[in-house]
PDB file of C-alpha atoms in Angstrom:
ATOM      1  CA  UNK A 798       6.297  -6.928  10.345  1.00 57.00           C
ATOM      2  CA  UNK A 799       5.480  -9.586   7.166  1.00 88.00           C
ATOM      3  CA  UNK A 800       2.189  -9.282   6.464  1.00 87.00           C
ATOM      4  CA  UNK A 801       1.386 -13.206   7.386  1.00 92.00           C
ATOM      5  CA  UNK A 802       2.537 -12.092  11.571  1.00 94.00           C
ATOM      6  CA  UNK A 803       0.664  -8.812  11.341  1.00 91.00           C
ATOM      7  CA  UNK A 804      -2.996 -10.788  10.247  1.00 91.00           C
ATOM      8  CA  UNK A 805      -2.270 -13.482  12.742  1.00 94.00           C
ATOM      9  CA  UNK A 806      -1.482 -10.743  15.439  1.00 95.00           C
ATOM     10  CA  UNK A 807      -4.991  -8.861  14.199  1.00 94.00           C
ATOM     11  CA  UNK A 808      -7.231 -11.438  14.572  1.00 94.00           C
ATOM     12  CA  UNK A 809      -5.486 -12.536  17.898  1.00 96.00           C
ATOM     13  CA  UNK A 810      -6.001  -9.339  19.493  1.00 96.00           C
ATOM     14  CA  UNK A 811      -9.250  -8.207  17.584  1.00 95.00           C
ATOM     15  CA  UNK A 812     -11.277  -5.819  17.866  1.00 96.00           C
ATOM     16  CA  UNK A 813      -7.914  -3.376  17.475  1.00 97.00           C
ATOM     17  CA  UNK A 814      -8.020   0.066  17.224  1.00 96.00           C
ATOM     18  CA  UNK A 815      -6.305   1.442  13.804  1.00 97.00           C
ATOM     19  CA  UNK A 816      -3.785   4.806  14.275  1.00 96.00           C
ATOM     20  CA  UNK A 817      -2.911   6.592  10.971  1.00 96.00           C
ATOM     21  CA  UNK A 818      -1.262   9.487   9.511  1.00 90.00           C
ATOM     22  CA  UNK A 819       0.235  11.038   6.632  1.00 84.00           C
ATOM     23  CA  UNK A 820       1.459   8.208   5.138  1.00 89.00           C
ATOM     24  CA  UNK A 821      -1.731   6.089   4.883  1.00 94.00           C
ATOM     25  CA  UNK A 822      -2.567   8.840   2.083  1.00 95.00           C
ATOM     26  CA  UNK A 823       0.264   9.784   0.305  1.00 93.00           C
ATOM     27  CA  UNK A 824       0.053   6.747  -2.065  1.00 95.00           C
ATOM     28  CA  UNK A 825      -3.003   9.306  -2.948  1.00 96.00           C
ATOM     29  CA  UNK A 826      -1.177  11.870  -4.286  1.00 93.00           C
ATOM     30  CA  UNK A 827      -1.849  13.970  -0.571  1.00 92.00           C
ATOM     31  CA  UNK A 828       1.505  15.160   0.626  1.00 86.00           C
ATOM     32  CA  UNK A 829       3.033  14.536   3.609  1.00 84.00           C
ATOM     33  CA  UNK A 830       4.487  17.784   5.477  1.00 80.00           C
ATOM     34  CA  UNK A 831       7.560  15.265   7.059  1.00 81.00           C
ATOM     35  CA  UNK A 832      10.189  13.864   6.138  1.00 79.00           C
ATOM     36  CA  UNK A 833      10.711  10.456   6.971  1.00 79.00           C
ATOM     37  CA  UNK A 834      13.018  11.287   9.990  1.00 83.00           C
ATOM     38  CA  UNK A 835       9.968  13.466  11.010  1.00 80.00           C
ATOM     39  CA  UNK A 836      11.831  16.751   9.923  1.00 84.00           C
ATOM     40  CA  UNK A 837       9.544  19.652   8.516  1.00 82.00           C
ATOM     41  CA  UNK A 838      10.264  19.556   4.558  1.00 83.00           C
ATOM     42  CA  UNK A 839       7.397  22.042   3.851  1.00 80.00           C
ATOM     43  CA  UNK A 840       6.435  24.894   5.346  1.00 79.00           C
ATOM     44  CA  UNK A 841       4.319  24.135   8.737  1.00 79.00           C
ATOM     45  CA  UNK A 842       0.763  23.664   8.816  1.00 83.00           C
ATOM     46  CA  UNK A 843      -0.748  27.421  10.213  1.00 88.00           C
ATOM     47  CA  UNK A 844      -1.901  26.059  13.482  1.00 90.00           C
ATOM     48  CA  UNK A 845      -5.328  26.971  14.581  1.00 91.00           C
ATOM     49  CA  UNK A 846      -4.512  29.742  17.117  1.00 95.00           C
ATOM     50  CA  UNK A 847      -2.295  31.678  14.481  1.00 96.00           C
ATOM     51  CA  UNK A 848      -5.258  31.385  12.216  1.00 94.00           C
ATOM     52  CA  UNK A 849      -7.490  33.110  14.835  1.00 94.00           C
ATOM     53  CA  UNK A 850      -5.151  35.574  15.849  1.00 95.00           C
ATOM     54  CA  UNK A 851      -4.176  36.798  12.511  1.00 95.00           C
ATOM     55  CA  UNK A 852      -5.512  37.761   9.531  1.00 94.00           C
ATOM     56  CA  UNK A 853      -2.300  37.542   7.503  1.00 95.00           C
ATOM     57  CA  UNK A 854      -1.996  33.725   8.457  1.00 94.00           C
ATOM     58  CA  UNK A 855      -5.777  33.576   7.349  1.00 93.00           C
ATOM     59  CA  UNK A 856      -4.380  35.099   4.074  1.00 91.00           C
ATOM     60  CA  UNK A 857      -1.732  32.599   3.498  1.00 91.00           C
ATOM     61  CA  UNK A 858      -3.915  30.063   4.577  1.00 92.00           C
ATOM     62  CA  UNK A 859      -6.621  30.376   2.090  1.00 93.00           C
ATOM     63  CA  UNK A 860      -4.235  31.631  -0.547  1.00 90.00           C
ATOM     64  CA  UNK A 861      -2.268  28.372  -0.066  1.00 89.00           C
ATOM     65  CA  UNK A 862      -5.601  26.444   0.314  1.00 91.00           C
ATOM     66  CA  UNK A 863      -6.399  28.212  -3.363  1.00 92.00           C
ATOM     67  CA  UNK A 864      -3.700  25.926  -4.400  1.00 90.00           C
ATOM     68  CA  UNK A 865      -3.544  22.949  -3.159  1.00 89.00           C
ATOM     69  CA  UNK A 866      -7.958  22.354  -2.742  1.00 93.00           C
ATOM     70  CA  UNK A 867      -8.134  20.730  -6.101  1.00 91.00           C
ATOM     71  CA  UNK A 868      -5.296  17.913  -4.995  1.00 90.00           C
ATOM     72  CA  UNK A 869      -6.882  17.147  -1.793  1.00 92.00           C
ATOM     73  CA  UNK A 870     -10.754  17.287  -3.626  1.00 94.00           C
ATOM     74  CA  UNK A 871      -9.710  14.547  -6.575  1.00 95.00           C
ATOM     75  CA  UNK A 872      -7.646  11.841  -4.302  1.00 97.00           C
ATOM     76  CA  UNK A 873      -9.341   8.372  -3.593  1.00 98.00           C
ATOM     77  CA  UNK A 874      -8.694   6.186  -1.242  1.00 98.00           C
ATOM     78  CA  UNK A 875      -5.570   3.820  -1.811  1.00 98.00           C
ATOM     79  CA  UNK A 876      -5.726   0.013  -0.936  1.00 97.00           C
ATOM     80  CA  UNK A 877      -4.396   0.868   2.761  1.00 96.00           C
ATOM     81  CA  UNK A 878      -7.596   2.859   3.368  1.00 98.00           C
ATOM     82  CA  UNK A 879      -9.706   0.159   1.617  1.00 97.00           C
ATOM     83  CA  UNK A 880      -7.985  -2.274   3.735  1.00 96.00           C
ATOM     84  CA  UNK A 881      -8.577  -0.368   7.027  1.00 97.00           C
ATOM     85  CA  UNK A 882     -12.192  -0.470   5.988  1.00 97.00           C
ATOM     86  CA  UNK A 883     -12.403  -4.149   5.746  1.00 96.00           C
ATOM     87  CA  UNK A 884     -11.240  -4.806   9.018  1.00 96.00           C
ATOM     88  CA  UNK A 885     -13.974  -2.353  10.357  1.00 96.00           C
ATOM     89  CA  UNK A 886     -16.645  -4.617   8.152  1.00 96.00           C
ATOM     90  CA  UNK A 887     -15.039  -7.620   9.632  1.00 96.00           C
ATOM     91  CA  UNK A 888     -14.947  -6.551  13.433  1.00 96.00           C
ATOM     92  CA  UNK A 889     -11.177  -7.162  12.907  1.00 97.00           C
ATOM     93  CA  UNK A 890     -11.122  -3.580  14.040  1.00 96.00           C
ATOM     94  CA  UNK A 891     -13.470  -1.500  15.989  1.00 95.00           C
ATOM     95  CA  UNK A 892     -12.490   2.180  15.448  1.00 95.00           C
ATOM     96  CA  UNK A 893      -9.904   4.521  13.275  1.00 97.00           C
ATOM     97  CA  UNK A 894      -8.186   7.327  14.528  1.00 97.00           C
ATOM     98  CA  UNK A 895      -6.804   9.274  11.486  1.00 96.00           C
ATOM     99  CA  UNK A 896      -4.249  12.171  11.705  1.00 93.00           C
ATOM    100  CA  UNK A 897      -4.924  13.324   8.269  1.00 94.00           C
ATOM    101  CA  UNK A 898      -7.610  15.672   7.142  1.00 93.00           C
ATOM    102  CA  UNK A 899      -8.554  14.246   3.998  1.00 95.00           C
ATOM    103  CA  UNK A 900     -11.489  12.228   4.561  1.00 96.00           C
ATOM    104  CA  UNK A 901     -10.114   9.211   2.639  1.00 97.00           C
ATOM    105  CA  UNK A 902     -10.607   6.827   5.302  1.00 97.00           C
ATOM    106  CA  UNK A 903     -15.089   7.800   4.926  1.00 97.00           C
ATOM    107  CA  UNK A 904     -14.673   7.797   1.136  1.00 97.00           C
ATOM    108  CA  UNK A 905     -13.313   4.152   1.485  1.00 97.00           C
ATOM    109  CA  UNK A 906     -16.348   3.048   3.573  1.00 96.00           C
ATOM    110  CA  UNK A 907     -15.003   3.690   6.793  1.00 95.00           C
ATOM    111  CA  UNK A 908     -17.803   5.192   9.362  1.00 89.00           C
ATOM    112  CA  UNK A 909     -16.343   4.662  12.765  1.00 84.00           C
ATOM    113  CA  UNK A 910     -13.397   7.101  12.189  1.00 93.00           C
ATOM    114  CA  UNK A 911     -12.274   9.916  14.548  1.00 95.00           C
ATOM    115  CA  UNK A 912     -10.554  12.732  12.610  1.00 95.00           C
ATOM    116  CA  UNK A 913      -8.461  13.523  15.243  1.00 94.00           C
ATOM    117  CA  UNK A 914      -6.892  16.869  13.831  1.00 91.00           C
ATOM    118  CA  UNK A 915     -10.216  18.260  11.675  1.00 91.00           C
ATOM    119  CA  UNK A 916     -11.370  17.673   8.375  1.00 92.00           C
ATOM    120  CA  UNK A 917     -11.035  19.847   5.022  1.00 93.00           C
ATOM    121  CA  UNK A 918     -14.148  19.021   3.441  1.00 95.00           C
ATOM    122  CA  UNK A 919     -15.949  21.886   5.320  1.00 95.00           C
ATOM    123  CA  UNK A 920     -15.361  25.056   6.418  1.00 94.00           C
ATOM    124  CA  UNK A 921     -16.708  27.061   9.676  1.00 93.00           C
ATOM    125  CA  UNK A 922     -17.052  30.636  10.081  1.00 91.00           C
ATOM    126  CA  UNK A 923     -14.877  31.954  12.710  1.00 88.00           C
ATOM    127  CA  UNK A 924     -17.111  34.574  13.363  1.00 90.00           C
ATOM    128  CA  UNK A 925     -20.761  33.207  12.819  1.00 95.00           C
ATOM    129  CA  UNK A 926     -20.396  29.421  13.193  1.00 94.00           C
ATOM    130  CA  UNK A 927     -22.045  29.232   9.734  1.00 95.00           C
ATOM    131  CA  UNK A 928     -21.185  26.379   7.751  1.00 95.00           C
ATOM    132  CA  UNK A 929     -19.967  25.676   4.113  1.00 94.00           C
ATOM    133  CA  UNK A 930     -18.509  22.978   1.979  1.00 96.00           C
ATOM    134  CA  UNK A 931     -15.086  23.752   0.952  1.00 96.00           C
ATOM    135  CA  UNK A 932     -15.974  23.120  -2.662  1.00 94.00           C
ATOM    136  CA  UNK A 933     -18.136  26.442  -2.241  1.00 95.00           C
ATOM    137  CA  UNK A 934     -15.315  28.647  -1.186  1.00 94.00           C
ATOM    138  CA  UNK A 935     -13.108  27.314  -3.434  1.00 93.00           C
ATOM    139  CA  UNK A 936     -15.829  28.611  -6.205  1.00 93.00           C
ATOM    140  CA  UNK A 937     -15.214  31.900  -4.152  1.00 92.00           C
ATOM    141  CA  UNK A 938     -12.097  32.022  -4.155  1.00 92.00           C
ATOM    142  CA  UNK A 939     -11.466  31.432  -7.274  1.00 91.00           C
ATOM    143  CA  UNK A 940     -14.313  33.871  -8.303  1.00 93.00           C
ATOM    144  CA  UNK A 941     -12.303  36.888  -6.523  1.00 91.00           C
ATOM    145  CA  UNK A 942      -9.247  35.765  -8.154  1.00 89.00           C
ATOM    146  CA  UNK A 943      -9.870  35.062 -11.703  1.00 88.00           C
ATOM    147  CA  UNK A 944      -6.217  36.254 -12.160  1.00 87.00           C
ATOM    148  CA  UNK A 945      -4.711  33.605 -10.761  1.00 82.00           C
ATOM    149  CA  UNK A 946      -3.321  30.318 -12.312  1.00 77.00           C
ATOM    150  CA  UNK A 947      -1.638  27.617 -10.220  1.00 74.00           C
ATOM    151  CA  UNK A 948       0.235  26.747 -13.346  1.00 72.00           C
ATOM    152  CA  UNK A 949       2.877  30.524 -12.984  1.00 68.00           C
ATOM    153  CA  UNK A 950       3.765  28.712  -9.434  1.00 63.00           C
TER     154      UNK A 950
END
């Protein structure tokens, strides 16, 4: 849809409510896990009740986190988050549903924003509840694994 048709359609049916996924953020250097046909091209997200259940997918969950933290912590929001956020200010919109975990749609501005599957700005203890920023256990993780350099990968 030309971009002309999609603005008249907006403010015809205003307020709308905004859907997005991966691709709203990969122009911010956060990759998607799909193809464009929808096929897996990376290895599946470990899904919540794997996580729980076992400690190795907790292992190659935070060992893969290790990695990839520093991506996710330095992306900014692209002009398709900035423009999502102007049609909140405008009323053009009333809410956002985001798919993605990367908070990009908040850092643009947005503050009426469901993050439908999580967020990875924080982290909660399975066991306790207890809260943390994920910028604190990536300090801890790197602290018990001064070994390690993303750059042998």
């Amino acid at each position: 849809m030309e971009a002309q048709r999609l603005a008249e359609w907006i403010a015809t049916h205003a307020p709308v409510l905004v859907l997005t996924g991966a691709g709203c953020s990969t122009a911010s250097g956060i990759p998607a896990y799909r193809s464009a046909t929808g096929e897996w091209d990376k290895p599946a997200p470990i899904q919540h009740r794997d996580f729980l259940r076992s400690e190795a997918a907790r292992r190659r969950y935070w060992g893969r986190s290790l990695v990839g933290w520093p991506r996710f912590a330095a992306a900014q929001p692209n002009a398709a988050h900035r423009a999502i956020a102007r049609l909140l200010e405008t009323g053009l919109a009333g809410a956002v549903v985001t798919q993605n975990v990367d908070r990009l749609h908040q850092k643009a501005g947005t503050t009426a924003a469901l993050d439908l599957h999580g967020r990875l700005d924080r982290v909660i203890c399975v066991a306790c509840g207890h809260r943390l920023a994920r910028s604190d256990i990536q300090a801890q993780l790197s602290a018990i694994n001064p070994d390690f350099d993303p750059a042998c990968l």
